[in-house]
mmCIF file of C-alpha atoms and ligand atoms in Angstrom:
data_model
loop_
_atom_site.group_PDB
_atom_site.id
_atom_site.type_symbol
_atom_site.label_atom_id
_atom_site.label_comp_id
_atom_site.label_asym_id
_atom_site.label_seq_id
_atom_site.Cartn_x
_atom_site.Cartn_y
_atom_site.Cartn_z
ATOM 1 C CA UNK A 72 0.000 0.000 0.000
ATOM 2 C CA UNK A 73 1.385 3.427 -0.846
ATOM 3 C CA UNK A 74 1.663 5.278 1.774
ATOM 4 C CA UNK A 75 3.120 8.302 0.323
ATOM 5 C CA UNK A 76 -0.109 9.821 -0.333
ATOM 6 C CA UNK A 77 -0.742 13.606 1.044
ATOM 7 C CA UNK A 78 -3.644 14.302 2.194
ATOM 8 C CA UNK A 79 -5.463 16.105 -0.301
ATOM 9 C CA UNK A 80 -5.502 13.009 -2.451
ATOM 10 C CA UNK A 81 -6.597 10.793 0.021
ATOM 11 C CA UNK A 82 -9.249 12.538 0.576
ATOM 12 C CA UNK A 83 -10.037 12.736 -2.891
ATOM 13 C CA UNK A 84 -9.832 8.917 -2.738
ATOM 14 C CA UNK A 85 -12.624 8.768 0.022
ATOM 15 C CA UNK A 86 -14.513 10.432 -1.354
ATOM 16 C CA UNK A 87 -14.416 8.414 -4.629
ATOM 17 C CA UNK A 88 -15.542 5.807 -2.453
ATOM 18 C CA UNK A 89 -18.859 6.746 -0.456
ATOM 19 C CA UNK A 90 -19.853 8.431 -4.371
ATOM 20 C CA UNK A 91 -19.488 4.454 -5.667
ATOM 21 C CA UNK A 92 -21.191 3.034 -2.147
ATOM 22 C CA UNK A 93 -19.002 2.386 0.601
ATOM 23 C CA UNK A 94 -20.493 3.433 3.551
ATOM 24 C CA UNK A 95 -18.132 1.368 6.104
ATOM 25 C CA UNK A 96 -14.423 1.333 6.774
ATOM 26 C CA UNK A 97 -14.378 -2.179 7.215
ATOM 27 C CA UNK A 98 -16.384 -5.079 6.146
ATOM 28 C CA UNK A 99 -15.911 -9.275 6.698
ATOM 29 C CA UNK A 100 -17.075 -9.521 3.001
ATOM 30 C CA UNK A 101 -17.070 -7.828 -0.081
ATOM 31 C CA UNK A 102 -20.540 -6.005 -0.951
ATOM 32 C CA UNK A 103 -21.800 -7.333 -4.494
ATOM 33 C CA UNK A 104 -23.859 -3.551 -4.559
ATOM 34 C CA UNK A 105 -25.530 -4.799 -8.089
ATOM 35 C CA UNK A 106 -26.960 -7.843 -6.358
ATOM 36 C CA UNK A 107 -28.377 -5.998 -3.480
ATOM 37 C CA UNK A 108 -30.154 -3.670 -6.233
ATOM 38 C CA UNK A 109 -31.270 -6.429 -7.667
ATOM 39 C CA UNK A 110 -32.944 -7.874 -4.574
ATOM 40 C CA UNK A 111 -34.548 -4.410 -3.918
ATOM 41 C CA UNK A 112 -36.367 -4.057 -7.245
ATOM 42 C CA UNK A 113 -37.803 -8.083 -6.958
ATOM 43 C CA UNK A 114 -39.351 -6.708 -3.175
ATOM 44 C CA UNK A 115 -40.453 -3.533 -4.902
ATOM 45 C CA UNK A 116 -41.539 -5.724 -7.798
ATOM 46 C CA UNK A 117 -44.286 -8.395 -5.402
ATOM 47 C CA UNK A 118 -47.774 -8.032 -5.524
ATOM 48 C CA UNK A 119 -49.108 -6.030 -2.524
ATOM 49 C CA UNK A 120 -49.658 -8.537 0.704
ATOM 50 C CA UNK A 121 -53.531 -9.566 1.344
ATOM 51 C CA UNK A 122 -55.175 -6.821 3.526
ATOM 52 C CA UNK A 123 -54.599 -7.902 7.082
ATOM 53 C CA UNK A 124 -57.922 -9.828 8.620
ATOM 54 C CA UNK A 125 -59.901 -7.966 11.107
ATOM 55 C CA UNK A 126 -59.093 -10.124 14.665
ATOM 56 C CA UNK A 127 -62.034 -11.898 15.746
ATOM 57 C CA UNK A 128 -62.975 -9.787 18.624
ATOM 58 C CA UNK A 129 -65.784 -12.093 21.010
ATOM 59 C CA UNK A 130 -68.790 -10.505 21.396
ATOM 60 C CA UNK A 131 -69.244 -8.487 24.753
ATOM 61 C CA UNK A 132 -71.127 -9.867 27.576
ATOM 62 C CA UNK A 133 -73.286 -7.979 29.683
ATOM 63 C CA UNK A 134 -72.829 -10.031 33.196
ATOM 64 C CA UNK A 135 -76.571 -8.728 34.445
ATOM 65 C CA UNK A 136 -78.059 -9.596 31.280
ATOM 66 C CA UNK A 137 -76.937 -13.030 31.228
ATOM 67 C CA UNK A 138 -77.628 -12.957 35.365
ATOM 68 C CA UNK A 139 -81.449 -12.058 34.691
ATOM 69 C CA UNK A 140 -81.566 -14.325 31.997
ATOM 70 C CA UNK A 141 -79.793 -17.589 34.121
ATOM 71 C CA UNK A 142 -82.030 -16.487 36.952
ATOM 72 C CA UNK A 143 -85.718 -16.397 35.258
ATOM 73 C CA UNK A 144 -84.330 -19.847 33.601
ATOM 74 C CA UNK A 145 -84.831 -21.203 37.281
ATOM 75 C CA UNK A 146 -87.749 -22.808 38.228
ATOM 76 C CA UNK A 147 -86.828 -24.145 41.394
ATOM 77 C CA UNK A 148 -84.698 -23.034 44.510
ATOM 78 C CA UNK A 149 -82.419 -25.791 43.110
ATOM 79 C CA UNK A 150 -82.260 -25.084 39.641
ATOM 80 C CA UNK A 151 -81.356 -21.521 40.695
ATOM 81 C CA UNK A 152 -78.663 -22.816 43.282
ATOM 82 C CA UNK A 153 -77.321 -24.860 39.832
ATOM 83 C CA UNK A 154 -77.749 -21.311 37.839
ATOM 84 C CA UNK A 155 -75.610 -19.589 40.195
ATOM 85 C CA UNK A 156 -72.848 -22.897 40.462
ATOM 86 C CA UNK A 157 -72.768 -22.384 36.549
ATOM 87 C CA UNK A 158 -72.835 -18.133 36.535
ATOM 88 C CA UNK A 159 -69.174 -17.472 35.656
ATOM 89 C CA UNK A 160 -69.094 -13.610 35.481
ATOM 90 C CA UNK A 161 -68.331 -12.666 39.411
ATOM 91 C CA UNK A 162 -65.083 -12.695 40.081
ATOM 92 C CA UNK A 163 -65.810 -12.959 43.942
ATOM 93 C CA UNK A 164 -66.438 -17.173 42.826
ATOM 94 C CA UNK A 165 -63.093 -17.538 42.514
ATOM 95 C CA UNK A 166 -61.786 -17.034 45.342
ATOM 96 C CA UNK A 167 -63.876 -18.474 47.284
ATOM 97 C CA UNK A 168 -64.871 -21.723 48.527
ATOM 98 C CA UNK A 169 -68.220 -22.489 48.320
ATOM 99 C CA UNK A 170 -71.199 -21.517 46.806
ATOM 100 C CA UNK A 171 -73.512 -20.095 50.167
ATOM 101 C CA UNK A 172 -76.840 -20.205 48.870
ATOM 102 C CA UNK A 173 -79.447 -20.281 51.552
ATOM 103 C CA UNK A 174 -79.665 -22.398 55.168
ATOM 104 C CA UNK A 175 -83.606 -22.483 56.536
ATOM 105 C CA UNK A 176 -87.016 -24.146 55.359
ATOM 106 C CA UNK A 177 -87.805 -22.860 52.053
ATOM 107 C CA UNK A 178 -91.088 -21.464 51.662
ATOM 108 C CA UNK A 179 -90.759 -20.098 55.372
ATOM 109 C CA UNK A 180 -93.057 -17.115 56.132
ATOM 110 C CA UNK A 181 -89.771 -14.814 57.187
ATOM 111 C CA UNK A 182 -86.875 -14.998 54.792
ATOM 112 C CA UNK A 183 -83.722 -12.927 55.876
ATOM 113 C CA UNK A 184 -81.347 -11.106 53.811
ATOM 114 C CA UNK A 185 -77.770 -10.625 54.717
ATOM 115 C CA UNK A 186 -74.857 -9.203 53.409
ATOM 116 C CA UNK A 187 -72.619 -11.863 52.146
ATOM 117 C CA UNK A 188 -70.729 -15.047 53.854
ATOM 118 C CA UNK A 189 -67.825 -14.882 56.085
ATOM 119 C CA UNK A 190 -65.400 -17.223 56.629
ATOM 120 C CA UNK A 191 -67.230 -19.511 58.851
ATOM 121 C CA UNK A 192 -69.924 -19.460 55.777
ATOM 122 C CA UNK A 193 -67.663 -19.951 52.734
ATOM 123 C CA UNK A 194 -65.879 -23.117 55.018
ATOM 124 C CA UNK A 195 -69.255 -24.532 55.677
ATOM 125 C CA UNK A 196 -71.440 -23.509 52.694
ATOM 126 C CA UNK A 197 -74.305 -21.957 55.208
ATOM 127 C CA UNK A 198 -75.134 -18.574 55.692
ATOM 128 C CA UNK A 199 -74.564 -16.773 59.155
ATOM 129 C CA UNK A 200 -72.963 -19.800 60.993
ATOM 130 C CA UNK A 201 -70.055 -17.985 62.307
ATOM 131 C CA UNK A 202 -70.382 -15.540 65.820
ATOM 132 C CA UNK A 203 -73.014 -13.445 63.824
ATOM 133 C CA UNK A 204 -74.893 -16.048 63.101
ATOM 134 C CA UNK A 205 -75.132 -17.589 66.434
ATOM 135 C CA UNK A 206 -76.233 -14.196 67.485
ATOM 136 C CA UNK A 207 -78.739 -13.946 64.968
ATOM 137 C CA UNK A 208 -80.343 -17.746 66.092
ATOM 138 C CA UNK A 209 -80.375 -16.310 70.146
ATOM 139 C CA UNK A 210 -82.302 -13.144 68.636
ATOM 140 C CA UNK A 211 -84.889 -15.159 66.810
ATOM 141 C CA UNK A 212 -85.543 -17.837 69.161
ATOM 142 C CA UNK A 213 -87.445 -15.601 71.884
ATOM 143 C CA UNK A 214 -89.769 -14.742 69.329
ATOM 144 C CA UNK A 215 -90.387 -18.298 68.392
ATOM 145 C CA UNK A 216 -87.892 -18.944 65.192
ATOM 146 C CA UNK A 217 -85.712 -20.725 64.489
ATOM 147 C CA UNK A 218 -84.182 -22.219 61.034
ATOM 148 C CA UNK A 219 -85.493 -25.982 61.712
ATOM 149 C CA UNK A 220 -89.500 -25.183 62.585
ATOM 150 C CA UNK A 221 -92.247 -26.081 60.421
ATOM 151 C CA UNK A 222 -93.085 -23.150 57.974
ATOM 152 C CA UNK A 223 -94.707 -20.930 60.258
ATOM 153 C CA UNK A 224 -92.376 -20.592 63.026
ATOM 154 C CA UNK A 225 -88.986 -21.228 60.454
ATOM 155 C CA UNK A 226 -86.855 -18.675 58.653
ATOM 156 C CA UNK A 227 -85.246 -19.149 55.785
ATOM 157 C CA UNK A 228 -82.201 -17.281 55.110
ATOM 158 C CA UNK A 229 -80.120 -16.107 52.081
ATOM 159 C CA UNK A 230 -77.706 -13.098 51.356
ATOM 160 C CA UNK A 231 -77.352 -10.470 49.043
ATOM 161 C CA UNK A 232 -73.285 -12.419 47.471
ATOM 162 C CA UNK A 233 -73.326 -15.989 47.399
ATOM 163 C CA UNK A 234 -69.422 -15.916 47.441
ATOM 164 C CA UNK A 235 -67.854 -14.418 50.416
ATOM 165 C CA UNK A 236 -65.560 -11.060 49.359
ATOM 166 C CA UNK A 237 -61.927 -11.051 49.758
ATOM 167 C CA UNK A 238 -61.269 -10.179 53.659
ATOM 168 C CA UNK A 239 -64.600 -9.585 54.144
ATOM 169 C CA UNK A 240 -64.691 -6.639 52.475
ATOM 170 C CA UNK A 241 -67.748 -4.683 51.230
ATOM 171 C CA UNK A 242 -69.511 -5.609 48.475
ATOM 172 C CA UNK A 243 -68.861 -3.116 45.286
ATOM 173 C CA UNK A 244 -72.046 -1.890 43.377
ATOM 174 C CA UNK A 245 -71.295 -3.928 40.367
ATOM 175 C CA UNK A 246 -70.838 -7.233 42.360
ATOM 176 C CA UNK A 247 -74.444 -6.084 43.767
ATOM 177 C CA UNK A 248 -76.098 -5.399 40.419
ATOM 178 C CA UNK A 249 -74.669 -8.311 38.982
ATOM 179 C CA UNK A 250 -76.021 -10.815 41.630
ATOM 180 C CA UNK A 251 -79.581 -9.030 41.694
ATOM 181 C CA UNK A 252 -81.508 -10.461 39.255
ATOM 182 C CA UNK A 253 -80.556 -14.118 41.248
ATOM 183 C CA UNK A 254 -81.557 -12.599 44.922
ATOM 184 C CA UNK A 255 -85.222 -11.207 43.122
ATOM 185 C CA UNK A 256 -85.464 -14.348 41.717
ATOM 186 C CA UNK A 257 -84.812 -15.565 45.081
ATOM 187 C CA UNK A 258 -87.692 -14.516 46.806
ATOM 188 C CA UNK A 259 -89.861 -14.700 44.167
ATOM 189 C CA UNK A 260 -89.556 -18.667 44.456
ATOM 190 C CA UNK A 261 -89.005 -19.003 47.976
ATOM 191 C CA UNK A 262 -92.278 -16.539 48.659
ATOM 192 C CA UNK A 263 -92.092 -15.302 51.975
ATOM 193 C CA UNK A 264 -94.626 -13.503 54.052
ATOM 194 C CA UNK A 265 -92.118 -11.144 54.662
ATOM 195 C CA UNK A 266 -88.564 -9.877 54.243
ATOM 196 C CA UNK A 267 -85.983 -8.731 56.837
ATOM 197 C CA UNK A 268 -83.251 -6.663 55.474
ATOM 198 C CA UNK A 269 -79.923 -7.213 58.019
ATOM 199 C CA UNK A 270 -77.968 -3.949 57.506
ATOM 200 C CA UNK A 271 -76.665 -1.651 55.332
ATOM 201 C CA UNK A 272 -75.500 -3.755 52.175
ATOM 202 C CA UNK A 273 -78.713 -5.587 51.852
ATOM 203 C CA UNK A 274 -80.613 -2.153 52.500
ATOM 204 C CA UNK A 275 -78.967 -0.676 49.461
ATOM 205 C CA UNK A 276 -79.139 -3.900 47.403
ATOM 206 C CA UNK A 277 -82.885 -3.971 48.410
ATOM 207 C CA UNK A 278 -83.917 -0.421 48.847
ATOM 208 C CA UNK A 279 -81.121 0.953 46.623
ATOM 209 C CA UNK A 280 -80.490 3.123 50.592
ATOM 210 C CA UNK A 281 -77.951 2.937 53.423
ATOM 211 C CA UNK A 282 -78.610 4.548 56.771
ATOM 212 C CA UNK A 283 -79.737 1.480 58.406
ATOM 213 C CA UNK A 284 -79.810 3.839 61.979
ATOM 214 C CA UNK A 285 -82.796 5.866 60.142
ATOM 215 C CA UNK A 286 -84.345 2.796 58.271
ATOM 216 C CA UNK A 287 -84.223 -0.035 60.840
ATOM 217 C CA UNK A 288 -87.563 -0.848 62.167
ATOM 218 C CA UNK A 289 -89.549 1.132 59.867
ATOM 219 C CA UNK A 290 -91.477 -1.243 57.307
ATOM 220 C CA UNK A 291 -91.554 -0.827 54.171
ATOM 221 C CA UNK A 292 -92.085 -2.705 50.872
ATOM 222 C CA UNK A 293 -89.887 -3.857 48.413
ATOM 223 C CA UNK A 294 -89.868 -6.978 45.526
ATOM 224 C CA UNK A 295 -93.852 -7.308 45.986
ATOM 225 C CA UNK A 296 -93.249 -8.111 50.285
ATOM 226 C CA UNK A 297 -93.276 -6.109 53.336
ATOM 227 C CA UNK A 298 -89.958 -5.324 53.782
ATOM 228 C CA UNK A 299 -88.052 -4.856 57.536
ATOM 229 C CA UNK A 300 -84.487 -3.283 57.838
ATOM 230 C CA UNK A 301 -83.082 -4.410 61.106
ATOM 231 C CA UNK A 302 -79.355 -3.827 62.399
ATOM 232 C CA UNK A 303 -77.219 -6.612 61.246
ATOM 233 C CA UNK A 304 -75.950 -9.377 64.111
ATOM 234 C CA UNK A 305 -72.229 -8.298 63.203
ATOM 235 C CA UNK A 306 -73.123 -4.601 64.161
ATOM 236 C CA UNK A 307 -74.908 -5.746 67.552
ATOM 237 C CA UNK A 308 -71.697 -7.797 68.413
ATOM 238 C CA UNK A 309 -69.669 -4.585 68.111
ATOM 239 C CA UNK A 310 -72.467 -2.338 69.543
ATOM 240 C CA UNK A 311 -74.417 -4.140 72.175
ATOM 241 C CA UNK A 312 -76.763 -0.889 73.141
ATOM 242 C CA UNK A 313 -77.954 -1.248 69.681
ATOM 243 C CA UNK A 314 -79.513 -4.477 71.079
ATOM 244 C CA UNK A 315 -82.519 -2.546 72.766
ATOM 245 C CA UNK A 316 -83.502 -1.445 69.154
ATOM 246 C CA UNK A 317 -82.852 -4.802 67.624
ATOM 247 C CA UNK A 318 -85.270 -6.335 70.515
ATOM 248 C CA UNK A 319 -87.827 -3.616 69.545
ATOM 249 C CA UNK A 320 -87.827 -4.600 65.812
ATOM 250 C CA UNK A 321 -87.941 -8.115 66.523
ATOM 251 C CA UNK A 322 -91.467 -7.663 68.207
ATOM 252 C CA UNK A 323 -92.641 -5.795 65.409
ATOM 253 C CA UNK A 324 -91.678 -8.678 63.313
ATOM 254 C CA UNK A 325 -93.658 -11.332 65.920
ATOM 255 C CA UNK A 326 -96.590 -8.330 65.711
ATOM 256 C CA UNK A 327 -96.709 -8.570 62.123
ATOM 257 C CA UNK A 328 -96.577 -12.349 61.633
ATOM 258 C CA UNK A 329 -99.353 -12.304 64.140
ATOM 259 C CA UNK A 330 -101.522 -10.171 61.955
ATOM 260 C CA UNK A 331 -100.808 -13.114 59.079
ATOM 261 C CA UNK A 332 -99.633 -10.044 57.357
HETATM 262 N N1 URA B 675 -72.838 -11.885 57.599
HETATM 263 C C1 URA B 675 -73.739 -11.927 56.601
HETATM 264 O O1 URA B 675 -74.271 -10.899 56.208
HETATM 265 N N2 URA B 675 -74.042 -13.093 56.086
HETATM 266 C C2 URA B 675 -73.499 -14.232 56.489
HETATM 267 O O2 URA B 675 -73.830 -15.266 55.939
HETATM 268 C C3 URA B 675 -72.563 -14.167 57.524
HETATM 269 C C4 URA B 675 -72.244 -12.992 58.077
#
């Protein structure tokens, strides 16, 4: 290599270069530039690719629809216990254990609402088993019920979720509209005499209100029954002076039975 060469005309040499394509000092191969120009005008050259398919997007699912339409499919407390098993759209079922659906005589003249299930309740698959629920059974057996009567002195009780939250949370509105249609559908085959509401969840699932201090003991009506908010057995536990109000609306429960309502 000549390595005389001033500067001047090694520049001129460079640039001789890039003008005929070299764009890199140094290269494993030689570049065959009429071959890659060939290549380019055979991609130009194919025909232009298939439009792309639309993805198949799967149709969207309302989760109440399909709730009011699994529920009025039920004929029977147990085909509705099987319509719930198969409803797949609450993510609350999967994390929990069991499926609480109701504890009581069906077709009882009272038929309590609660919130959801505990853990007692998602172990055992009944509602309001654990310390609430024992609570609940002492309130209701000095007015003469009790879950295992014959129908006029027996409750029969349900709850608003059938799948207990994560750490017992509160139930979130959608979880609550989404499970509605299968609590209506509820009571309209179990066909109480009468309702009570425990609390403030299955006042606003009910009543679509809260303020169970202003609403408890006042009766009201709601999905075609006489409808009773009471305090709910969890709140008594923590707040046993609310018990002289929960004794009050207990007798007005025994009153109205009396009455055959
Ligand atoms: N609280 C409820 O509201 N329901 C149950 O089943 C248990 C506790």
């Amino acid at each position: 290599m000549d390595t005389q060469l001033d500067s001047w005309t090694a520049l001129a040499l460079l640039d001789w270069q890039v003008e005929l394509g070299a764009d890199e000092a140094i290269c494993d191969q030689p570049v065959d530039r009429y071959a890659l120009a060939a290549e380019a005008r055979k991609v130009k050259a194919k025909p232009a690719a298939a439009p792309a398919q639309t993805p198949m997007v799967a149709p969207q699912v309302d989760p109440v629809a399909e709730a009011r339409a699994m529920a009025a499919g039920a004929g029977s407390l147990e085909a509705l216990r099987a319509a719930l098993a198969d409803f797949d759209h609450c993510d609350l079922k999967k994390g929990a254990r069991s499926l609480v659906f109701a504890d009581g005589v069906p077709g009882a003249r009272v038929m309590i609402i609660g919130e959801a299930p505990g853990r007692d309740e998602d172990r055992e698959g009944r509602p309001f088993v654990g310390r609430a629920g024992q609570l609940l059974d002492r309130m209701l057996a000095p007015i003469g019920l009790g879950r295992a009567a014959d129908r006029d002195s027996a409750v029969y009780i349900t709850n608003v979720l059938p799948w207990r939250p994560p750490q017992n949370r509160d139930p979130k509105p959608d979880e609550i509209a989404m499970m509605m249609p299968f609590l209506e559908r509820h009571v309209a085959l179990a066909d109480p005499d009468v309702i009570v509401l425990m609390g403030n969840i299955s006042c606003q699932a009910v009543l679509g209100k809260r303020g169970i201090t202003r609403l408890r003991g006042i009766w009201t009506q709601a999905m075609g029954k006489p409808v009773l908010p009471m305090f709910h057995p969890a709140y008594l536990l923590r707040n046993p002076a609310a018990k002289r109000e929960a004794w009050a609306d207990l007798l007005s429960l025994s009153a109205r039975l009396a009455e055959g309502t």
